[in-house]
PDB file of C-alpha atoms in Angstrom:
ATOM      1  CA  MET N   1      62.802  82.723  31.048  1.00  0.00           C
ATOM      2  CA  SER N   2      62.803  79.368  32.754  1.00  0.00           C
ATOM      3  CA  GLU N   3      60.197  76.649  32.161  1.00  0.00           C
ATOM      4  CA  ARG N   4      58.458  77.322  35.531  1.00  0.00           C
ATOM      5  CA  GLU N   5      57.900  80.966  34.707  1.00  0.00           C
ATOM      6  CA  GLN N   6      56.183  80.369  31.358  1.00  0.00           C
ATOM      7  CA  PRO N   7      52.522  81.314  31.347  1.00  0.00           C
ATOM      8  CA  GLU N   8      49.979  78.508  31.441  1.00  0.00           C
ATOM      9  CA  THR N   9      48.296  79.627  28.224  1.00  0.00           C
ATOM     10  CA  THR N  10      51.218  78.423  26.183  1.00  0.00           C
ATOM     11  CA  ARG N  11      50.916  74.886  27.460  1.00  0.00           C
ATOM     12  CA  PRO N  12      49.287  72.368  25.150  1.00  0.00           C
ATOM     13  CA  ALA N  13      45.702  71.224  25.936  1.00  0.00           C
ATOM     14  CA  VAL N  14      46.663  67.608  26.289  1.00  0.00           C
ATOM     15  CA  THR N  15      45.658  65.997  29.537  1.00  0.00           C
ATOM     16  CA  PRO N  16      47.840  63.139  30.598  1.00  0.00           C
ATOM     17  CA  PRO N  17      46.043  59.868  31.344  1.00  0.00           C
ATOM     18  CA  ARG N  18      44.891  59.409  34.891  1.00  0.00           C
ATOM     19  CA  SER N  19      46.130  55.879  35.239  1.00  0.00           C
ATOM     20  CA  VAL N  20      48.855  54.290  33.311  1.00  0.00           C
ATOM     21  CA  PRO N  21      48.984  50.501  33.148  1.00  0.00           C
ATOM     22  CA  ASP N  22      52.070  48.913  34.392  1.00  0.00           C
ATOM     23  CA  THR N  23      54.389  47.848  31.660  1.00  0.00           C
ATOM     24  CA  PRO N  24      56.764  44.990  31.859  1.00  0.00           C
ATOM     25  CA  ALA N  25      60.199  45.800  33.056  1.00  0.00           C
ATOM     26  CA  SER N  26      61.746  44.214  30.048  1.00  0.00           C
ATOM     27  CA  ALA N  27      59.880  46.441  27.584  1.00  0.00           C
ATOM     28  CA  PRO N  28      62.120  49.150  26.116  1.00  0.00           C
ATOM     29  CA  GLU N  29      61.293  52.679  27.018  1.00  0.00           C
ATOM     30  CA  VAL N  30      60.365  54.884  24.116  1.00  0.00           C
ATOM     31  CA  PRO N  31      61.131  58.560  24.713  1.00  0.00           C
ATOM     32  CA  PRO N  32      58.251  60.942  24.085  1.00  0.00           C
ATOM     33  CA  PRO N  33      58.386  63.320  21.145  1.00  0.00           C
ATOM     34  CA  ALA N  34      60.892  66.097  21.457  1.00  0.00           C
ATOM     35  CA  GLY N  35      58.453  68.986  21.121  1.00  0.00           C
ATOM     36  CA  LEU N  36      56.087  67.623  23.749  1.00  0.00           C
ATOM     37  CA  ARG N  37      58.918  66.994  26.177  1.00  0.00           C
ATOM     38  CA  ARG N  38      60.041  70.560  26.024  1.00  0.00           C
ATOM     39  CA  GLU N  39      56.528  71.877  26.785  1.00  0.00           C
ATOM     40  CA  LEU N  40      55.854  69.676  29.873  1.00  0.00           C
ATOM     41  CA  PRO N  41      56.889  70.836  33.371  1.00  0.00           C
ATOM     42  CA  ALA N  42      59.959  69.320  34.912  1.00  0.00           C
ATOM     43  CA  GLU N  43      58.121  67.544  37.710  1.00  0.00           C
ATOM     44  CA  VAL N  44      55.859  65.552  35.328  1.00  0.00           C
ATOM     45  CA  PRO N  45      57.387  62.085  34.785  1.00  0.00           C
ATOM     46  CA  PRO N  46      57.687  60.780  31.299  1.00  0.00           C
ATOM     47  CA  ALA N  47      54.686  58.824  30.028  1.00  0.00           C
ATOM     48  CA  ALA N  48      54.964  55.090  29.723  1.00  0.00           C
ATOM     49  CA  PRO N  49      54.650  53.568  26.301  1.00  0.00           C
ATOM     50  CA  ARG N  50      51.076  52.685  25.277  1.00  0.00           C
ATOM     51  CA  THR N  51      49.568  50.172  22.966  1.00  0.00           C
ATOM     52  CA  ALA N  52      47.829  51.048  19.729  1.00  0.00           C
ATOM     53  CA  SER N  53      44.321  50.697  21.176  1.00  0.00           C
ATOM     54  CA  GLU N  54      45.180  52.933  24.122  1.00  0.00           C
ATOM     55  CA  ARG N  55      46.694  55.526  21.797  1.00  0.00           C
ATOM     56  CA  THR N  56      43.558  55.467  19.702  1.00  0.00           C
ATOM     57  CA  GLY N  57      41.338  55.860  22.787  1.00  0.00           C
ATOM     58  CA  ALA N  58      43.488  58.702  24.049  1.00  0.00           C
ATOM     59  CA  SER N  59      43.356  60.476  20.741  1.00  0.00           C
ATOM     60  CA  GLU N  60      39.555  60.166  20.624  1.00  0.00           C
ATOM     61  CA  ALA N  61      39.065  61.267  24.212  1.00  0.00           C
ATOM     62  CA  PRO N  62      39.336  65.003  23.511  1.00  0.00           C
ATOM     63  CA  ARG N  63      36.802  64.725  20.726  1.00  0.00           C
ATOM     64  CA  THR N  64      34.218  63.022  22.928  1.00  0.00           C
ATOM     65  CA  ALA N  65      34.886  65.449  25.746  1.00  0.00           C
ATOM     66  CA  HIS N  66      33.785  68.426  23.667  1.00  0.00           C
ATOM     67  CA  THR N  67      30.932  66.597  21.876  1.00  0.00           C
ATOM     68  CA  PRO N  68      27.517  67.326  23.394  1.00  0.00           C
ATOM     69  CA  HIS N  69      25.632  64.386  24.933  1.00  0.00           C
ATOM     70  CA  VAL N  70      23.210  62.799  22.514  1.00  0.00           C
ATOM     71  CA  SER N  71      20.793  60.178  23.755  1.00  0.00           C
ATOM     72  CA  GLN N  72      20.996  56.982  21.731  1.00  0.00           C
ATOM     73  CA  LYS N  73      18.091  54.634  21.261  1.00  0.00           C
ATOM     74  CA  PRO N  74      18.664  51.128  22.500  1.00  0.00           C
ATOM     75  CA  GLN N  75      19.584  48.921  19.622  1.00  0.00           C
ATOM     76  CA  ALA N  76      17.441  45.878  19.083  1.00  0.00           C
ATOM     77  CA  SER N  77      19.137  42.640  19.768  1.00  0.00           C
ATOM     78  CA  ARG N  78      20.329  41.144  16.594  1.00  0.00           C
ATOM     79  CA  THR N  79      18.847  37.777  15.673  1.00  0.00           C
ATOM     80  CA  PRO N  80      21.228  35.484  13.919  1.00  0.00           C
ATOM     81  CA  ALA N  81      20.203  34.453  10.469  1.00  0.00           C
ATOM     82  CA  ALA N  82      18.546  31.083  10.239  1.00  0.00           C
ATOM     83  CA  ASP N  83      21.084  29.653   7.877  1.00  0.00           C
ATOM     84  CA  GLY N  84      21.333  26.255   9.463  1.00  0.00           C
ATOM     85  CA  PRO N  85      20.079  24.101  12.319  1.00  0.00           C
ATOM     86  CA  GLY N  86      23.232  24.777  14.307  1.00  0.00           C
ATOM     87  CA  GLU N  87      22.509  28.505  14.860  1.00  0.00           C
ATOM     88  CA  PRO N  88      22.020  29.226  18.570  1.00  0.00           C
ATOM     89  CA  GLY N  89      18.985  31.487  17.981  1.00  0.00           C
ATOM     90  CA  LEU N  90      16.793  28.814  16.240  1.00  0.00           C
ATOM     91  CA  THR N  91      14.105  26.984  18.202  1.00  0.00           C
ATOM     92  CA  GLY N  92      13.462  23.259  17.973  1.00  0.00           C
ATOM     93  CA  ARG N  93      10.360  23.775  15.840  1.00  0.00           C
ATOM     94  CA  ARG N  94      12.226  26.004  13.417  1.00  0.00           C
ATOM     95  CA  ARG N  95      15.053  23.473  13.076  1.00  0.00           C
ATOM     96  CA  LEU N  96      12.449  20.750  12.406  1.00  0.00           C
ATOM     97  CA  VAL N  97      10.826  22.856   9.684  1.00  0.00           C
ATOM     98  CA  ASN N  98      14.199  23.584   8.111  1.00  0.00           C
ATOM     99  CA  GLY N  99      14.978  19.866   8.090  1.00  0.00           C
ATOM    100  CA  LEU N 100      11.671  18.877   6.482  1.00  0.00           C
ATOM    101  CA  TRP N 101      11.210  21.644   3.938  1.00  0.00           C
ATOM    102  CA  PRO N 102      12.167  21.735   1.164  1.00  0.00           C
ATOM    103  CA  PRO N 103      11.816  17.948   0.958  1.00  0.00           C
ATOM    104  CA  ARG N 104      14.774  15.949  -0.188  1.00  0.00           C
ATOM    105  CA  VAL N 105      13.433  12.682  -1.685  1.00  0.00           C
ATOM    106  CA  THR N 106      15.652   9.976  -3.086  1.00  0.00           C
ATOM    107  CA  ARG N 107      14.656   7.166  -5.427  1.00  0.00           C
ATOM    108  CA  ALA N 108      14.790   4.573  -2.656  1.00  0.00           C
ATOM    109  CA  GLN N 109      12.515   6.641  -0.432  1.00  0.00           C
ATOM    110  CA  LEU N 110      10.047   7.075  -3.310  1.00  0.00           C
ATOM    111  CA  ILE N 111       9.907   3.319  -3.966  1.00  0.00           C
ATOM    112  CA  VAL N 112       9.343   2.578  -0.274  1.00  0.00           C
ATOM    113  CA  ALA N 113       6.582   5.194  -0.131  1.00  0.00           C
ATOM    114  CA  LEU N 114       4.800   3.637  -3.129  1.00  0.00           C
ATOM    115  CA  LEU N 115       5.015   0.158  -1.603  1.00  0.00           C
ATOM    116  CA  LEU N 116       3.623   1.389   1.706  1.00  0.00           C
ATOM    117  CA  PHE N 117       0.807   3.195  -0.107  1.00  0.00           C
ATOM    118  CA  GLY N 118      -0.152   0.023  -1.987  1.00  0.00           C
ATOM    119  CA  LEU N 119      -0.085  -2.021   1.216  1.00  0.00           C
ATOM    120  CA  GLY N 120      -2.237   0.514   3.037  1.00  0.00           C
ATOM    121  CA  PHE N 121      -4.739   0.658   0.181  1.00  0.00           C
ATOM    122  CA  GLY N 122      -5.080  -3.123   0.142  1.00  0.00           C
ATOM    123  CA  LEU N 123      -5.630  -3.256   3.890  1.00  0.00           C
ATOM    124  CA  ALA N 124      -8.248  -0.504   3.655  1.00  0.00           C
ATOM    125  CA  VAL N 125     -10.165  -2.368   0.934  1.00  0.00           C
ATOM    126  CA  GLN N 126     -10.033  -5.607   2.934  1.00  0.00           C
ATOM    127  CA  VAL N 127     -11.283  -3.917   6.092  1.00  0.00           C
ATOM    128  CA  ALA N 128     -14.057  -2.158   4.161  1.00  0.00           C
ATOM    129  CA  SER N 129     -15.321  -5.385   2.564  1.00  0.00           C
ATOM    130  CA  THR N 130     -15.230  -7.212   5.897  1.00  0.00           C
ATOM    131  CA  SER N 131     -17.065  -4.385   7.648  1.00  0.00           C
ATOM    132  CA  ASP N 132     -19.759  -4.352   4.908  1.00  0.00           C
ATOM    133  CA  THR N 133     -20.459  -8.062   5.414  1.00  0.00           C
ATOM    134  CA  ASP N 134     -20.501  -7.701   9.183  1.00  0.00           C
ATOM    135  CA  SER N 135     -22.781  -4.671   9.031  1.00  0.00           C
ATOM    136  CA  ALA N 136     -25.241  -6.496   6.751  1.00  0.00           C
ATOM    137  CA  LEU N 137     -25.524  -9.383   9.206  1.00  0.00           C
ATOM    138  CA  ARG N 138     -25.533  -7.017  12.168  1.00  0.00           C
ATOM    139  CA  GLY N 139     -28.466  -5.076  10.748  1.00  0.00           C
ATOM    140  CA  ALA N 140     -30.542  -8.185   9.972  1.00  0.00           C
ATOM    141  CA  ARG N 141     -33.564  -9.009  12.050  1.00  0.00           C
ATOM    142  CA  GLN N 142     -33.725 -11.964  14.382  1.00  0.00           C
ATOM    143  CA  GLU N 143     -36.173 -13.815  12.117  1.00  0.00           C
ATOM    144  CA  ASP N 144     -33.835 -13.418   9.154  1.00  0.00           C
ATOM    145  CA  LEU N 145     -30.860 -14.670  11.114  1.00  0.00           C
ATOM    146  CA  VAL N 146     -32.837 -17.705  12.271  1.00  0.00           C
ATOM    147  CA  ARG N 147     -33.908 -18.416   8.709  1.00  0.00           C
ATOM    148  CA  ILE N 148     -30.317 -18.151   7.452  1.00  0.00           C
ATOM    149  CA  LEU N 149     -29.120 -20.567  10.116  1.00  0.00           C
ATOM    150  CA  ASP N 150     -31.923 -22.997   9.318  1.00  0.00           C
ATOM    151  CA  GLU N 151     -31.093 -22.929   5.611  1.00  0.00           C
ATOM    152  CA  LEU N 152     -27.425 -23.574   6.352  1.00  0.00           C
ATOM    153  CA  ASP N 153     -28.337 -26.491   8.598  1.00  0.00           C
ATOM    154  CA  ASP N 154     -30.655 -27.939   5.946  1.00  0.00           C
ATOM    155  CA  ARG N 155     -28.028 -27.666   3.233  1.00  0.00           C
ATOM    156  CA  THR N 156     -25.468 -29.282   5.493  1.00  0.00           C
ATOM    157  CA  GLU N 157     -27.884 -32.100   6.243  1.00  0.00           C
ATOM    158  CA  ARG N 158     -28.658 -32.671   2.564  1.00  0.00           C
ATOM    159  CA  LEU N 159     -24.974 -32.749   1.668  1.00  0.00           C
ATOM    160  CA  GLU N 160     -24.321 -35.184   4.501  1.00  0.00           C
ATOM    161  CA  ASP N 161     -27.123 -37.480   3.301  1.00  0.00           C
ATOM    162  CA  GLU N 162     -25.753 -37.367  -0.239  1.00  0.00           C
ATOM    163  CA  LYS N 163     -22.311 -38.215   1.034  1.00  0.00           C
ATOM    164  CA  GLN N 164     -23.617 -41.182   3.006  1.00  0.00           C
ATOM    165  CA  GLY N 165     -25.575 -42.422  -0.018  1.00  0.00           C
ATOM    166  CA  LEU N 166     -22.492 -42.303  -2.228  1.00  0.00           C
ATOM    167  CA  GLU N 167     -20.437 -44.127   0.381  1.00  0.00           C
ATOM    168  CA  LYS N 168     -23.145 -46.771   0.644  1.00  0.00           C
ATOM    169  CA  GLN N 169     -23.140 -47.282  -3.102  1.00  0.00           C
ATOM    170  CA  ARG N 170     -19.392 -47.676  -3.097  1.00  0.00           C
ATOM    171  CA  GLU N 171     -19.562 -50.284  -0.330  1.00  0.00           C
ATOM    172  CA  GLU N 172     -22.266 -52.208  -2.188  1.00  0.00           C
ATOM    173  CA  LEU N 173     -20.194 -52.229  -5.319  1.00  0.00           C
ATOM    174  CA  GLU N 174     -17.117 -53.401  -3.454  1.00  0.00           C
ATOM    175  CA  ASN N 175     -18.904 -56.120  -1.408  1.00  0.00           C
ATOM    176  CA  SER N 176     -21.309 -57.425  -4.063  1.00  0.00           C
ATOM    177  CA  SER N 177     -20.469 -60.782  -5.613  1.00  0.00           C
ATOM    178  CA  ASP N 178     -21.921 -59.686  -8.927  1.00  0.00           C
ATOM    179  CA  GLN N 179     -20.543 -56.200  -9.277  1.00  0.00           C
ATOM    180  CA  ALA N 180     -21.873 -55.818 -12.810  1.00  0.00           C
ATOM    181  CA  GLU N 181     -25.480 -56.430 -11.711  1.00  0.00           C
ATOM    182  CA  GLU N 182     -25.107 -54.094  -8.765  1.00  0.00           C
ATOM    183  CA  ALA N 183     -23.671 -51.389 -10.985  1.00  0.00           C
ATOM    184  CA  ARG N 184     -26.604 -51.820 -13.383  1.00  0.00           C
ATOM    185  CA  ARG N 185     -29.109 -51.487 -10.529  1.00  0.00           C
ATOM    186  CA  GLN N 186     -27.464 -48.337  -9.222  1.00  0.00           C
ATOM    187  CA  THR N 187     -27.373 -46.912 -12.719  1.00  0.00           C
ATOM    188  CA  ILE N 188     -31.130 -47.385 -13.113  1.00  0.00           C
ATOM    189  CA  GLU N 189     -31.772 -45.743  -9.746  1.00  0.00           C
ATOM    190  CA  LYS N 190     -29.520 -42.837 -10.640  1.00  0.00           C
ATOM    191  CA  GLU N 191     -31.344 -42.453 -13.935  1.00  0.00           C
ATOM    192  CA  ARG N 192     -34.662 -42.130 -12.131  1.00  0.00           C
ATOM    193  CA  GLN N 193     -33.281 -39.487  -9.830  1.00  0.00           C
ATOM    194  CA  LEU N 194     -31.854 -37.512 -12.703  1.00  0.00           C
ATOM    195  CA  GLY N 195     -35.134 -37.956 -14.587  1.00  0.00           C
ATOM    196  CA  VAL N 196     -36.991 -36.305 -11.711  1.00  0.00           C
ATOM    197  CA  LEU N 197     -34.612 -33.370 -11.756  1.00  0.00           C
ATOM    198  CA  ALA N 198     -34.749 -33.127 -15.546  1.00  0.00           C
ATOM    199  CA  GLY N 199     -38.532 -33.424 -15.605  1.00  0.00           C
ATOM    200  CA  THR N 200     -38.606 -36.498 -17.862  1.00  0.00           C
ATOM    201  CA  VAL N 201     -40.345 -38.759 -15.284  1.00  0.00           C
ATOM    202  CA  ALA N 202     -43.207 -38.133 -12.879  1.00  0.00           C
ATOM    203  CA  ALA N 203     -42.553 -37.718  -9.171  1.00  0.00           C
ATOM    204  CA  GLN N 204     -44.512 -37.845  -5.946  1.00  0.00           C
ATOM    205  CA  GLY N 205     -43.808 -37.175  -2.307  1.00  0.00           C
ATOM    206  CA  PRO N 206     -44.462 -34.750   0.531  1.00  0.00           C
ATOM    207  CA  GLY N 207     -44.489 -31.059  -0.174  1.00  0.00           C
ATOM    208  CA  ILE N 208     -46.692 -27.974  -0.438  1.00  0.00           C
ATOM    209  CA  GLU N 209     -49.257 -26.394  -2.735  1.00  0.00           C
ATOM    210  CA  MET N 210     -49.184 -22.621  -3.244  1.00  0.00           C
ATOM    211  CA  THR N 211     -51.949 -20.701  -5.009  1.00  0.00           C
ATOM    212  CA  ILE N 212     -51.606 -17.072  -6.123  1.00  0.00           C
ATOM    213  CA  GLU N 213     -54.798 -15.161  -6.980  1.00  0.00           C
ATOM    214  CA  ASP N 214     -54.007 -12.084  -9.100  1.00  0.00           C
ATOM    215  CA  THR N 215     -57.267 -10.206  -9.613  1.00  0.00           C
ATOM    216  CA  LYS N 216     -55.551  -6.859 -10.301  1.00  0.00           C
ATOM    217  CA  GLY N 217     -53.119  -8.194 -12.870  1.00  0.00           C
ATOM    218  CA  THR N 218     -50.111  -6.826 -10.968  1.00  0.00           C
ATOM    219  CA  VAL N 219     -48.139 -10.072 -10.616  1.00  0.00           C
ATOM    220  CA  GLU N 220     -45.241 -10.170 -13.063  1.00  0.00           C
ATOM    221  CA  SER N 221     -42.849 -12.849 -14.209  1.00  0.00           C
ATOM    222  CA  ASP N 222     -39.977 -11.732 -11.963  1.00  0.00           C
ATOM    223  CA  MET N 223     -42.162 -12.271  -8.869  1.00  0.00           C
ATOM    224  CA  LEU N 224     -42.910 -15.855  -9.875  1.00  0.00           C
ATOM    225  CA  LEU N 225     -39.233 -16.382 -10.644  1.00  0.00           C
ATOM    226  CA  ASP N 226     -38.355 -15.186  -7.126  1.00  0.00           C
ATOM    227  CA  ALA N 227     -40.800 -17.727  -5.717  1.00  0.00           C
ATOM    228  CA  ILE N 228     -39.197 -20.547  -7.737  1.00  0.00           C
ATOM    229  CA  GLN N 229     -35.690 -19.574  -6.652  1.00  0.00           C
ATOM    230  CA  GLU N 230     -36.756 -19.354  -3.018  1.00  0.00           C
ATOM    231  CA  LEU N 231     -38.280 -22.832  -3.227  1.00  0.00           C
ATOM    232  CA  ARG N 232     -35.158 -24.265  -4.811  1.00  0.00           C
ATOM    233  CA  ALA N 233     -32.997 -22.696  -2.112  1.00  0.00           C
ATOM    234  CA  ALA N 234     -35.242 -24.314   0.522  1.00  0.00           C
ATOM    235  CA  GLY N 235     -34.703 -27.789  -0.982  1.00  0.00           C
ATOM    236  CA  ALA N 236     -37.467 -28.261  -3.545  1.00  0.00           C
ATOM    237  CA  GLU N 237     -36.819 -31.336  -5.721  1.00  0.00           C
ATOM    238  CA  ALA N 238     -39.673 -31.041  -8.226  1.00  0.00           C
ATOM    239  CA  ILE N 239     -41.798 -28.012  -9.160  1.00  0.00           C
ATOM    240  CA  GLN N 240     -44.815 -27.703 -11.416  1.00  0.00           C
ATOM    241  CA  VAL N 241     -46.676 -24.450 -12.250  1.00  0.00           C
ATOM    242  CA  ASN N 242     -50.088 -24.701 -13.947  1.00  0.00           C
ATOM    243  CA  GLY N 243     -49.192 -27.920 -15.773  1.00  0.00           C
ATOM    244  CA  VAL N 244     -45.675 -26.792 -16.805  1.00  0.00           C
ATOM    245  CA  ARG N 245     -42.678 -28.637 -15.340  1.00  0.00           C
ATOM    246  CA  VAL N 246     -40.003 -26.332 -13.968  1.00  0.00           C
ATOM    247  CA  VAL N 247     -36.446 -27.514 -14.612  1.00  0.00           C
ATOM    248  CA  ALA N 248     -32.963 -26.010 -14.528  1.00  0.00           C
ATOM    249  CA  GLY N 249     -33.352 -24.315 -17.911  1.00  0.00           C
ATOM    250  CA  THR N 250     -36.828 -22.870 -17.315  1.00  0.00           C
ATOM    251  CA  TYR N 251     -37.325 -19.218 -18.208  1.00  0.00           C
ATOM    252  CA  LEU N 252     -40.223 -16.840 -17.489  1.00  0.00           C
ATOM    253  CA  SER N 253     -41.396 -13.743 -19.324  1.00  0.00           C
ATOM    254  CA  ASP N 254     -44.352 -11.370 -19.212  1.00  0.00           C
ATOM    255  CA  ALA N 255     -47.252 -11.980 -21.569  1.00  0.00           C
ATOM    256  CA  ASP N 256     -50.588 -10.290 -22.245  1.00  0.00           C
ATOM    257  CA  GLY N 257     -52.849 -11.073 -19.316  1.00  0.00           C
ATOM    258  CA  GLY N 258     -50.451 -13.534 -17.718  1.00  0.00           C
ATOM    259  CA  VAL N 259     -46.962 -15.031 -17.663  1.00  0.00           C
ATOM    260  CA  SER N 260     -45.117 -17.226 -20.153  1.00  0.00           C
ATOM    261  CA  VAL N 261     -43.203 -20.243 -18.756  1.00  0.00           C
ATOM    262  CA  ASP N 262     -40.857 -21.823 -21.327  1.00  0.00           C
ATOM    263  CA  GLY N 263     -43.056 -20.376 -24.052  1.00  0.00           C
ATOM    264  CA  ASN N 264     -46.290 -21.693 -22.469  1.00  0.00           C
ATOM    265  CA  LYS N 265     -48.696 -18.931 -21.472  1.00  0.00           C
ATOM    266  CA  ILE N 266     -50.367 -19.345 -18.070  1.00  0.00           C
ATOM    267  CA  LYS N 267     -52.900 -17.140 -16.308  1.00  0.00           C
ATOM    268  CA  SER N 268     -54.063 -16.464 -12.772  1.00  0.00           C
ATOM    269  CA  PRO N 269     -54.571 -18.261 -10.491  1.00  0.00           C
ATOM    270  CA  TYR N 270     -50.993 -19.580 -10.442  1.00  0.00           C
ATOM    271  CA  ARG N 271     -50.824 -23.009  -8.764  1.00  0.00           C
ATOM    272  CA  PHE N 272     -47.463 -24.319  -7.589  1.00  0.00           C
ATOM    273  CA  LYS N 273     -46.962 -28.007  -6.786  1.00  0.00           C
ATOM    274  CA  VAL N 274     -43.691 -28.513  -4.979  1.00  0.00           C
ATOM    275  CA  ILE N 275     -42.124 -31.732  -3.669  1.00  0.00           C
ATOM    276  CA  GLY N 276     -39.756 -31.337  -0.759  1.00  0.00           C
ATOM    277  CA  LYS N 277     -39.641 -31.054   3.014  1.00  0.00           C
ATOM    278  CA  PRO N 278     -42.748 -29.067   4.016  1.00  0.00           C
ATOM    279  CA  GLN N 279     -41.123 -27.828   7.235  1.00  0.00           C
ATOM    280  CA  ASP N 280     -38.515 -26.034   5.115  1.00  0.00           C
ATOM    281  CA  LEU N 281     -40.584 -24.927   2.137  1.00  0.00           C
ATOM    282  CA  GLU N 282     -43.415 -23.106   3.905  1.00  0.00           C
ATOM    283  CA  PRO N 283     -41.239 -20.958   6.251  1.00  0.00           C
ATOM    284  CA  ALA N 284     -39.052 -19.978   3.299  1.00  0.00           C
ATOM    285  CA  LEU N 285     -42.073 -18.414   1.594  1.00  0.00           C
ATOM    286  CA  ASN N 286     -43.467 -16.716   4.707  1.00  0.00           C
ATOM    287  CA  ILE N 287     -40.318 -15.005   5.977  1.00  0.00           C
ATOM    288  CA  PRO N 288     -40.630 -11.245   6.623  1.00  0.00           C
ATOM    289  CA  GLY N 289     -40.076  -9.426   3.358  1.00  0.00           C
ATOM    290  CA  GLY N 290     -40.201 -12.701   1.434  1.00  0.00           C
ATOM    291  CA  VAL N 291     -42.321 -13.989  -1.426  1.00  0.00           C
ATOM    292  CA  VAL N 292     -45.705 -13.918   0.310  1.00  0.00           C
ATOM    293  CA  GLN N 293     -45.354 -10.378   1.645  1.00  0.00           C
ATOM    294  CA  THR N 294     -44.096  -9.114  -1.723  1.00  0.00           C
ATOM    295  CA  LEU N 295     -47.093 -10.579  -3.544  1.00  0.00           C
ATOM    296  CA  GLU N 296     -49.541  -9.273  -0.937  1.00  0.00           C
ATOM    297  CA  LYS N 297     -48.141  -5.768  -1.423  1.00  0.00           C
ATOM    298  CA  GLU N 298     -49.185  -6.127  -5.078  1.00  0.00           C
ATOM    299  CA  GLN N 299     -52.746  -6.881  -3.864  1.00  0.00           C
ATOM    300  CA  ALA N 300     -52.473 -10.575  -4.675  1.00  0.00           C
ATOM    301  CA  THR N 301     -53.851 -13.350  -2.462  1.00  0.00           C
ATOM    302  CA  VAL N 302     -51.446 -16.165  -1.537  1.00  0.00           C
ATOM    303  CA  THR N 303     -52.308 -19.433   0.206  1.00  0.00           C
ATOM    304  CA  VAL N 304     -49.787 -22.121   1.186  1.00  0.00           C
ATOM    305  CA  GLU N 305     -50.842 -25.620   2.285  1.00  0.00           C
ATOM    306  CA  ARG N 306     -48.794 -28.583   3.369  1.00  0.00           C
ATOM    307  CA  ALA N 307     -49.499 -32.049   2.039  1.00  0.00           C
ATOM    308  CA  ASP N 308     -48.138 -35.526   2.650  1.00  0.00           C
ATOM    309  CA  LYS N 309     -48.435 -36.484  -0.999  1.00  0.00           C
ATOM    310  CA  ILE N 310     -47.867 -34.147  -3.912  1.00  0.00           C
ATOM    311  CA  VAL N 311     -47.933 -35.532  -7.460  1.00  0.00           C
ATOM    312  CA  VAL N 312     -45.893 -33.749 -10.115  1.00  0.00           C
ATOM    313  CA  ASP N 313     -46.908 -35.400 -13.379  1.00  0.00           C
ATOM    314  CA  ALA N 314     -46.057 -32.723 -15.951  1.00  0.00           C
ATOM    315  CA  LEU N 315     -43.246 -34.065 -18.119  1.00  0.00           C
ATOM    316  CA  ARG N 316     -40.594 -32.580 -20.322  1.00  0.00           C
ATOM    317  CA  ALA N 317     -39.468 -34.283 -23.481  1.00  0.00           C
ATOM    318  CA  PRO N 318     -35.891 -35.519 -23.166  1.00  0.00           C
ATOM    319  CA  LYS N 319     -33.560 -33.419 -25.243  1.00  0.00           C
ATOM    320  CA  ARG N 320     -30.361 -34.776 -26.630  1.00  0.00           C
ATOM    321  CA  PRO N 321     -27.526 -32.292 -26.325  1.00  0.00           C
ATOM    322  CA  ASP N 322     -26.011 -31.120 -29.569  1.00  0.00           C
ATOM    323  CA  TYR N 323     -22.407 -30.802 -28.418  1.00  0.00           C
ATOM    324  CA  ALA N 324     -22.002 -32.280 -24.928  1.00  0.00           C
ATOM    325  CA  ARG N 325     -21.015 -35.951 -24.715  1.00  0.00           C
ATOM    326  CA  SER N 326     -20.341 -38.195 -21.752  1.00  0.00           C
ATOM    327  CA  SER N 327     -16.667 -38.348 -20.821  1.00  0.00           C
ATOM    328  CA  SER N 328     -16.935 -41.676 -18.945  1.00  0.00           C
ATOM    329  CA  ARG N 329     -15.680 -44.826 -20.637  1.00  0.00           C
TER     330      ARG N 329
END
């Protein structure tokens, strides 16, 4: 029986590929297997040689042809692992986080950070102290600001007068024909001034008299001390309280029914004799929240009077220092 007359059932169930890619002319032709060649009809041309991938696809084609259709779920797009900042799937924020955490700190960076922290802390403290001073002045009342300016002007004026007096003394010493006599005269004058401040000589001049009536017994030593300090700040040169001379070393303490000044007990009414510029002394006592208002809150009666002549005649015995000696030769 010839090959045309063979029944179709004996033919193999291999379907030749529909399209065969062109192969280069120089490629050698590989003859098909002998058994397959004998089974194909005569008019079917020999198959061209195929690559490995095509042979694999051809061998899998019959399997997929008989496999029933199964619907496959769409696979989720794979996100590349965030192993480094160069991955294409990372956003800018994620790359920034990966670069900052975990932190990689070197010794140089740590030293610079500590220096910057110290500098910032110092600046913060400086700004805070400056702001506290500014806020205190900003919150002050107009009367207080005027009083502060007046006190500064008075202190400046007193310092200027002292400077001019010292310059005048120097000129007199330099221009005097008898410099020894002039030096002796200035020494005596300086001794009198220091005696007034030390309380060893009497003094007189313009000033004020302040009387404090304490009928309730509520006035304490610290209130009188505040009055003395306020008078000194206003330019008082000599102060006497109930026959006791107030000097630089004066101390006050509470006593039964009164106040003790340098160990001398005094009682109400407390009379202050103060030598100084009345235009400065009286306003210093009557400022809002000052000495007068504080004493009046304690139910005490305060009167302040100006006078052209105040006599401070209470004296202190001169005391020789035990250890201090003059360094001038």
